[in-house]
mmCIF file of C-alpha atoms in Angstrom:
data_model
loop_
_atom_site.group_PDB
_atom_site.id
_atom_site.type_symbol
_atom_site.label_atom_id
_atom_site.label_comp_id
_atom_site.label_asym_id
_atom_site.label_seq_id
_atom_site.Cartn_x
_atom_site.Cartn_y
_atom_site.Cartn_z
ATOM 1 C CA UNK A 1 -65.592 -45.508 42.447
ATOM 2 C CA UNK A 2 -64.672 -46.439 46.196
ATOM 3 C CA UNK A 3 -62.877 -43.835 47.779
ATOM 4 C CA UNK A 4 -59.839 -45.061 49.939
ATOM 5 C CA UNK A 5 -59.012 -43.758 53.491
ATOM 6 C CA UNK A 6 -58.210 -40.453 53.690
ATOM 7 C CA UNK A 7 -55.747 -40.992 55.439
ATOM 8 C CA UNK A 8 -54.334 -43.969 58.216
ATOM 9 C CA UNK A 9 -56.086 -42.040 61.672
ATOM 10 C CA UNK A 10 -57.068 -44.937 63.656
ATOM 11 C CA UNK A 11 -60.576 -44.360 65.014
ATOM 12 C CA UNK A 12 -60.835 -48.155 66.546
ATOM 13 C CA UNK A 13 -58.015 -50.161 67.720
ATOM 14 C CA UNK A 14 -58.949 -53.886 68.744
ATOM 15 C CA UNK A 15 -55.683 -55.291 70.369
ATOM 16 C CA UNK A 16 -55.222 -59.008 72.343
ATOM 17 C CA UNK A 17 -58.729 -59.462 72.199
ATOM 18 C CA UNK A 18 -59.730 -62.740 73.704
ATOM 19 C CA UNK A 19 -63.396 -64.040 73.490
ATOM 20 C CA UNK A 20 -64.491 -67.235 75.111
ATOM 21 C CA UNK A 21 -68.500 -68.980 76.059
ATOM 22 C CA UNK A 22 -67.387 -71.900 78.821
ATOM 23 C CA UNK A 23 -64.637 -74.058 77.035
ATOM 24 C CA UNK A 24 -64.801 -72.588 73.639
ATOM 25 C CA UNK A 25 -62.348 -69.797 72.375
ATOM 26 C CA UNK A 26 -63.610 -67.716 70.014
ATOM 27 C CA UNK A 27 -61.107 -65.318 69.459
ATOM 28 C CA UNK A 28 -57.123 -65.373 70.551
ATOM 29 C CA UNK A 29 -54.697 -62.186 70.757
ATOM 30 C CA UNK A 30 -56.971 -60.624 67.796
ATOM 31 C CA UNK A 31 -55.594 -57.459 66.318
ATOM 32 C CA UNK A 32 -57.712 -55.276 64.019
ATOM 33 C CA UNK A 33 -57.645 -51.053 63.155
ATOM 34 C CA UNK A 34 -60.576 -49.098 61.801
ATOM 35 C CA UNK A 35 -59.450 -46.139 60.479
ATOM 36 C CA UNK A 36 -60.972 -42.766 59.315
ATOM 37 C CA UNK A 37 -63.596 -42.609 56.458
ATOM 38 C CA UNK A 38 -62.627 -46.291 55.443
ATOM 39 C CA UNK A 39 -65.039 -48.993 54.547
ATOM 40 C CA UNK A 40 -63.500 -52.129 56.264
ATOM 41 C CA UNK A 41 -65.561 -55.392 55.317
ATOM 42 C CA UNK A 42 -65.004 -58.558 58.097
ATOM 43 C CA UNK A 43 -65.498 -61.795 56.525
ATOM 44 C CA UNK A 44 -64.874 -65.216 57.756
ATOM 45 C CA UNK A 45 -65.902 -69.161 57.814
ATOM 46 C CA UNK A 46 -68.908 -69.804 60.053
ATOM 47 C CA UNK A 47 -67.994 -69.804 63.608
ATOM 48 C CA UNK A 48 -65.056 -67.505 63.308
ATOM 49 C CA UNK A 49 -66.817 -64.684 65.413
ATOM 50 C CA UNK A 50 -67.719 -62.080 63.246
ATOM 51 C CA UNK A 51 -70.568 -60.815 64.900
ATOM 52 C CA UNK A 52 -69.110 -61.700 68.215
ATOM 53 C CA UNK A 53 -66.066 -59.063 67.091
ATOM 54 C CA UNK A 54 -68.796 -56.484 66.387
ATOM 55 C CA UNK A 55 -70.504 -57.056 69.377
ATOM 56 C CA UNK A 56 -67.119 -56.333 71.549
ATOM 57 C CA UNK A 57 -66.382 -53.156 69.877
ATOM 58 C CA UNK A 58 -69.931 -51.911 70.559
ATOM 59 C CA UNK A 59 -69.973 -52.935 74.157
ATOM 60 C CA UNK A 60 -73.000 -55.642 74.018
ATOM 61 C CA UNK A 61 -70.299 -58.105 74.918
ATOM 62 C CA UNK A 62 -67.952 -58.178 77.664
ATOM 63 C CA UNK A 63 -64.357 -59.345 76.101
ATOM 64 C CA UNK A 64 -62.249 -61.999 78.228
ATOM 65 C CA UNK A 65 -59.127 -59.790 77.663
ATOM 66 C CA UNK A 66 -57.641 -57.222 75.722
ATOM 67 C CA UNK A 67 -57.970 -53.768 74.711
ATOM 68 C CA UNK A 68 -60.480 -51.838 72.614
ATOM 69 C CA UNK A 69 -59.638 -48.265 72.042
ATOM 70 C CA UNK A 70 -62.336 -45.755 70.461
ATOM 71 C CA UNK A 71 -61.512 -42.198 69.422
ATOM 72 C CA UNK A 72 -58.304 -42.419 71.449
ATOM 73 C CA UNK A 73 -60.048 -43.774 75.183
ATOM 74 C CA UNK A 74 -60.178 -47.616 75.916
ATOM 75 C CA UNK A 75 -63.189 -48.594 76.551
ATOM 76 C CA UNK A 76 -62.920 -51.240 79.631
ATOM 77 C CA UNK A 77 -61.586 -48.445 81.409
ATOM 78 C CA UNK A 78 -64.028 -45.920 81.055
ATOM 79 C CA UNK A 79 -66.988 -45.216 83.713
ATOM 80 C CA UNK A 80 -70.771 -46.932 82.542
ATOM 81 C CA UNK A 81 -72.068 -42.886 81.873
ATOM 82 C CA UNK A 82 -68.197 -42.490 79.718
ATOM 83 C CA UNK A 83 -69.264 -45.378 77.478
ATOM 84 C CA UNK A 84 -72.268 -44.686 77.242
ATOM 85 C CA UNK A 85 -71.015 -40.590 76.164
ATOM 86 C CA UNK A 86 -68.943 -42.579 72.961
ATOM 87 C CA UNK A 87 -71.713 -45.443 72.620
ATOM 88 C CA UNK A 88 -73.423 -42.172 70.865
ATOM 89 C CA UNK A 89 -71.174 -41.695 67.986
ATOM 90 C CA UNK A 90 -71.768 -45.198 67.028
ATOM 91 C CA UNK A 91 -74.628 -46.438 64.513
ATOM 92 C CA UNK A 92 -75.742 -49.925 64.147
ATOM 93 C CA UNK A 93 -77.553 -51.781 62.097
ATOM 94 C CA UNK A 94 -78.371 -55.204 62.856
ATOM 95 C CA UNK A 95 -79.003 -58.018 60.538
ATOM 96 C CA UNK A 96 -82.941 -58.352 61.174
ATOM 97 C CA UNK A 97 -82.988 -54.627 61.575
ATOM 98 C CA UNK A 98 -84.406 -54.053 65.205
ATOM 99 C CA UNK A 99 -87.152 -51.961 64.474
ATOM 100 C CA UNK A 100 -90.173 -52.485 66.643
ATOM 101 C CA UNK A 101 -93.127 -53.415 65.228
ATOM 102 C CA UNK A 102 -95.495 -51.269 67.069
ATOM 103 C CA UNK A 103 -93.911 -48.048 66.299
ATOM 104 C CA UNK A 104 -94.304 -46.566 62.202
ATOM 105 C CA UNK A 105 -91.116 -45.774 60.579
ATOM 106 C CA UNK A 106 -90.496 -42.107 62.054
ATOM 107 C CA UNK A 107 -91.069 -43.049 65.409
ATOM 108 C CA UNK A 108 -88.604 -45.802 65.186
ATOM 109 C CA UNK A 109 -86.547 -43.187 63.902
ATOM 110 C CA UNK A 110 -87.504 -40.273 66.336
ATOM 111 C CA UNK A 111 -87.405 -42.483 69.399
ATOM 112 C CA UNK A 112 -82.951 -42.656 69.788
ATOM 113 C CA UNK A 113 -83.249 -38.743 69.146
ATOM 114 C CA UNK A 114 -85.845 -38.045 72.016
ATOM 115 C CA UNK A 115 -84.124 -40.499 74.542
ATOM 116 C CA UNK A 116 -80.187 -39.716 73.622
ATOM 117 C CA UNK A 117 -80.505 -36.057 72.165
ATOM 118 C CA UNK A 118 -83.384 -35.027 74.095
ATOM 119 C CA UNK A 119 -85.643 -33.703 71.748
ATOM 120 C CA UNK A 120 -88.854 -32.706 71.531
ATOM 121 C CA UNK A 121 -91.193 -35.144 69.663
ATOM 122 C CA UNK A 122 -92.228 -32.755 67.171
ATOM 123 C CA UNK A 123 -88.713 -32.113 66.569
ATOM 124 C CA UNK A 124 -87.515 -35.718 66.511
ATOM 125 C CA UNK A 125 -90.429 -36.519 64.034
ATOM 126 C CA UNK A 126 -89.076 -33.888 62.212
ATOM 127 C CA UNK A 127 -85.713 -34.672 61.851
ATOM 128 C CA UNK A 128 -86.619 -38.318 61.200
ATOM 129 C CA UNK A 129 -88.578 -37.688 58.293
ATOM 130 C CA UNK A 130 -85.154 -36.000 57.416
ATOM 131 C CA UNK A 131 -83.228 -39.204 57.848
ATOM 132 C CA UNK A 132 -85.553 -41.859 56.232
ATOM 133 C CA UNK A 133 -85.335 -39.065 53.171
ATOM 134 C CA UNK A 134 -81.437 -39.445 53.407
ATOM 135 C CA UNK A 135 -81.700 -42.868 52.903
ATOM 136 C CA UNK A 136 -83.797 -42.913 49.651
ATOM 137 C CA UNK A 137 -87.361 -43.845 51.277
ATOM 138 C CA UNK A 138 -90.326 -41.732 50.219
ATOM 139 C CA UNK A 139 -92.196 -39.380 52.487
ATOM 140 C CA UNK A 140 -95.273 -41.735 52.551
ATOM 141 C CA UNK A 141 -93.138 -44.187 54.289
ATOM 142 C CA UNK A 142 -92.866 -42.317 57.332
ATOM 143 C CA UNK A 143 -96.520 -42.979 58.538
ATOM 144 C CA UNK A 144 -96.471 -47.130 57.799
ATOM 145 C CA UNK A 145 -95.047 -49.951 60.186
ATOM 146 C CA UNK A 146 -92.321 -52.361 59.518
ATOM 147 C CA UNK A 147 -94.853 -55.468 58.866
ATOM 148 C CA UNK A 148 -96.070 -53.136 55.970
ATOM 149 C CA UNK A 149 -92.916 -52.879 53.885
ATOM 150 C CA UNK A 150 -90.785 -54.718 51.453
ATOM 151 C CA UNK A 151 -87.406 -56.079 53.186
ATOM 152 C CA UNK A 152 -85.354 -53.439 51.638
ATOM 153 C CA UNK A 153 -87.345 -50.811 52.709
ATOM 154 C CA UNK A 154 -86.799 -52.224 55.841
ATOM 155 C CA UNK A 155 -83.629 -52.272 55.857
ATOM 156 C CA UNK A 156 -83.150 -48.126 54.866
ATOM 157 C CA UNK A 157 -85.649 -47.539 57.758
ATOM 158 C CA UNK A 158 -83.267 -49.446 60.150
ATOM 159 C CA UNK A 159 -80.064 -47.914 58.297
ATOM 160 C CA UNK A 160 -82.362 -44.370 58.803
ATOM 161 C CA UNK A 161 -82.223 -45.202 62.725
ATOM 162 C CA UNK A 162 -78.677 -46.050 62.467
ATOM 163 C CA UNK A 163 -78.157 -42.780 61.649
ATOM 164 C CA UNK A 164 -80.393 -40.766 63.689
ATOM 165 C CA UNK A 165 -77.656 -39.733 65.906
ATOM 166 C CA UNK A 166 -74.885 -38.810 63.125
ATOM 167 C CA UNK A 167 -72.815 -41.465 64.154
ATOM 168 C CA UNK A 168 -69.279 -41.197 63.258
ATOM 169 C CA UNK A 169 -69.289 -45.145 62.901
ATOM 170 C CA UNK A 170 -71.401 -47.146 61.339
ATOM 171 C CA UNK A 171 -71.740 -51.301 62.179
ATOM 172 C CA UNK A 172 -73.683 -53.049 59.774
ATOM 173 C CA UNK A 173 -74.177 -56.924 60.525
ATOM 174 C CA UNK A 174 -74.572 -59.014 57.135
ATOM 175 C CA UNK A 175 -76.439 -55.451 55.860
ATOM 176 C CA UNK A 176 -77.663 -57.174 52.476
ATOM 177 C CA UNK A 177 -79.223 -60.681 53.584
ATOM 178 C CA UNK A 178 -82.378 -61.633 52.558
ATOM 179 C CA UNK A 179 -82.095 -58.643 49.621
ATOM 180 C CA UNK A 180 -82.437 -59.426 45.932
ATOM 181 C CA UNK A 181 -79.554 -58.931 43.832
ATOM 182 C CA UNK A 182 -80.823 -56.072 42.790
ATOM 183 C CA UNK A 183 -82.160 -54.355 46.292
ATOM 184 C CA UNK A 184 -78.539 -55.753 47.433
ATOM 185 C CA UNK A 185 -76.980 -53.740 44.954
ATOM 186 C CA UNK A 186 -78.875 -50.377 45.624
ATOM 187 C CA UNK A 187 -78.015 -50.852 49.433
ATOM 188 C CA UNK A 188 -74.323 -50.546 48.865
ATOM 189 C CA UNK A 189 -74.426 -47.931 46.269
ATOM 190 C CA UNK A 190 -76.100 -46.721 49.370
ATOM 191 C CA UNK A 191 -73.338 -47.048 52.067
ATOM 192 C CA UNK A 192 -70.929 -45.784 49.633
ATOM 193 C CA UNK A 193 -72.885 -42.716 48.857
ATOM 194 C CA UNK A 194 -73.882 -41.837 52.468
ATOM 195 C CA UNK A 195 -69.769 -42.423 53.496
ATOM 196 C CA UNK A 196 -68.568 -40.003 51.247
ATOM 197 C CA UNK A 197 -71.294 -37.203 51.651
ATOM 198 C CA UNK A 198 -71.392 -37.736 55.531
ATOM 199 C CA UNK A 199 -67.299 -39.071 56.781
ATOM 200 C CA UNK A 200 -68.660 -41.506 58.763
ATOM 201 C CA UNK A 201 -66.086 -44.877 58.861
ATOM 202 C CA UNK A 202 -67.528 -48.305 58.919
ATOM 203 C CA UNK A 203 -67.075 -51.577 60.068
ATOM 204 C CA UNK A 204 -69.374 -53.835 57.959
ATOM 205 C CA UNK A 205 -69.747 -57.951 58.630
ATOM 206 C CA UNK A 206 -70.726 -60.177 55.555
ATOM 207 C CA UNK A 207 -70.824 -62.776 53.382
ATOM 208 C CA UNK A 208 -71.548 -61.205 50.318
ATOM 209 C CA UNK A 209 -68.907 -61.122 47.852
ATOM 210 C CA UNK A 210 -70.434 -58.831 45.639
ATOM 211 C CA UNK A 211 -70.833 -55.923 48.937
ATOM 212 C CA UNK A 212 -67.077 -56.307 49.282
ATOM 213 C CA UNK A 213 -65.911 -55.714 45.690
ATOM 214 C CA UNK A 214 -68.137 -52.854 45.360
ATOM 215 C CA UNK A 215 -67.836 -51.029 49.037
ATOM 216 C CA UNK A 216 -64.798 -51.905 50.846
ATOM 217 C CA UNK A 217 -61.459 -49.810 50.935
ATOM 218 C CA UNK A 218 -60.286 -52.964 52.956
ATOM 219 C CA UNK A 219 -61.104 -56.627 53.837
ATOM 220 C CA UNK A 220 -59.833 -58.636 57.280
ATOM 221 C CA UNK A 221 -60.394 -62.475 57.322
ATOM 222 C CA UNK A 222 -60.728 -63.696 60.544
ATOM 223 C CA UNK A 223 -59.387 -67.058 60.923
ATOM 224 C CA UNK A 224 -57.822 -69.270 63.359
ATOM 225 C CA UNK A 225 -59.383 -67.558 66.645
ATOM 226 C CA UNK A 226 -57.720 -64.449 65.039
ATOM 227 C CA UNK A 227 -56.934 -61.849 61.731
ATOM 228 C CA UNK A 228 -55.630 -63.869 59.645
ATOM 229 C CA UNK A 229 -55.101 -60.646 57.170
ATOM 230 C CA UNK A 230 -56.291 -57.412 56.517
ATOM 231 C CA UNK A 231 -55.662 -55.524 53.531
ATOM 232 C CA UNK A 232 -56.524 -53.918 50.175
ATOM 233 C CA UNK A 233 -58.975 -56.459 48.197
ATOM 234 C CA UNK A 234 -55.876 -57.783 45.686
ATOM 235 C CA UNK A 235 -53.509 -58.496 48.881
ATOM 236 C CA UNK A 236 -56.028 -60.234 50.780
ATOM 237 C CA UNK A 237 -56.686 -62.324 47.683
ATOM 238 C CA UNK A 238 -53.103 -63.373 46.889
ATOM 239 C CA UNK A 239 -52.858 -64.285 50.262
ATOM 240 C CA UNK A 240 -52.167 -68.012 50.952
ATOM 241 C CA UNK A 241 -54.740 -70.250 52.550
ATOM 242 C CA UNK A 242 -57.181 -72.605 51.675
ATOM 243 C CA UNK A 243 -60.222 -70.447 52.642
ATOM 244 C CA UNK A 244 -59.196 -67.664 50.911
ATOM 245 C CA UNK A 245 -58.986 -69.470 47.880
ATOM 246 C CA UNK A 246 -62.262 -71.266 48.130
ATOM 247 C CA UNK A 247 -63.541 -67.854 49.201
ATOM 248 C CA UNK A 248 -62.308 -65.460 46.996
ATOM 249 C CA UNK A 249 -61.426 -67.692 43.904
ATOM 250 C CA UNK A 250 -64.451 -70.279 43.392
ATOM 251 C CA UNK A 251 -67.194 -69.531 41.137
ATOM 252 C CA UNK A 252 -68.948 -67.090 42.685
ATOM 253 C CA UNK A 253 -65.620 -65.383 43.890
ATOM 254 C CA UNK A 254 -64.702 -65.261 40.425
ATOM 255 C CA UNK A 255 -68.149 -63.580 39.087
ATOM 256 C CA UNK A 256 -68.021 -60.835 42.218
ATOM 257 C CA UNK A 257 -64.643 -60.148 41.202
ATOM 258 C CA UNK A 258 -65.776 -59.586 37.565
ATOM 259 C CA UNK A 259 -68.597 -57.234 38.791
ATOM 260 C CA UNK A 260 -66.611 -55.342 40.806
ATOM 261 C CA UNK A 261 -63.765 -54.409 37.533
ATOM 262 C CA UNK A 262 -67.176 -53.760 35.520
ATOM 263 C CA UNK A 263 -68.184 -50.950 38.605
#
């Protein structure tokens, strides 16, 4: 069972955010609130800036205007060592994961714990082994490198990382592509599980249908340069528009929807 927000504390406030490349507007006046403990899932057609939204928040891209506000301070205004001081209580995981290739699993882990927290390698290796536990991977893992594991292990090495830190948010960019049903499945049973046991909030970008019936508290649709709602799952599904009813109320809409009553 998905637990809803505890309660409506804001932790990130996105207000008259404007996103442009040359001529092109991605995003106009966009609103959007990520509050405490939630799961918010960010869908939208292709184009609609997703990512580009995710990228803003996390400072990896410069917005054209407007204001993002994280745990209370807006970032624009803040001083390049100030950012980088809340950059650290964020997590992300990245669609093709990130790790490097070179380094095994713990020292992908153990490497944002020796640069940010300043530990000492045997005690970053240490807590890593920790982490890539948390996230369901088996203590022989540790030693191997990414080109010698299955995509979902993968991904719960690059979640691990995410979490290396103890973020108190955690971005995850289309977290279940390339998964099997049934690896996609596990992973958010995963997110779910880790959310409740550790209080982190996240802000999670997808297509998958079945990841937001079974992990979200709430769903925004971006549309039209902007939110075009965001909501519990049954509002955002009455709501009226063309996409949204392809979306949510075509075949496979239907099916997710059915797996999601059956959870």
């Amino acid at each position: 069972m998905k637990e809803k927000a505890a309660h409506r504390d804001v932790v990130i406030s996105v207000r008259g955010l404007c996103n442009r490349f040359g001529r092109h507007e991605v995003h106009t006046d966009l609103n959007l609130d990520l509050y405490h403990r939630e799961i918010l899932g960010v869908v939208g057609g292709s184009g609609t800036g997703k990512s580009v939204l995710l990228r803003s928040i996390v400072g990896l891209h410069a917005p054209d205007s407007g204001t993002i506000e994280v745990f209370g301070e807006q970032l624009q205004a803040l001083s390049q060592q100030q950012r980088s001081r809340i950059e650290r209580r964020f997590g992300v995981l990245f669609q093709s994961g990130a790790l490097f290739s070179s380094l095994t699993l713990q020292e992908n882990v153990a490497l944002p714990l020796i640069e940010h927290a300043k530990l000492s390698r045997i005690d970053a290796e240490h807590l890593a082994r920790v982490k890539l536990a948390l996230v369901g991977l088996p203590a022989n893992a540790a030693e191997k490198y990414p080109a010698q594991l299955s995509g979902g292990m993968v991904k719960r090495a690059s979640l691990a990382r995410a979490l290396a830190l103890d973020p108190e948010v955690l971005f995850l960019d289309e977290p279940t592509a390339g998964l099997d049903p049934i690896g996609a499945a596990a992973f958010d049973r995963l997110i779910v599980t880790l959310r409740d046991a550790l209080g982190f909030s996240v802000f999670l970008v997808t297509h998958d249908l079945d990841t937001l019936y079974s992990t979200c508290d709430r769903v925004a649709v971006l549309a039209s340069r902007s939110v075009l709602v965001a909501d519990r799952l049954a509002v955002v599904e009455a709501t009226d528009d063309p996409w949204i009813r392809d979306y949510f109320h075509g075949p496979r809409g239907r099916t997710a929807t059915t797996r999601g009553e059956a959870r």
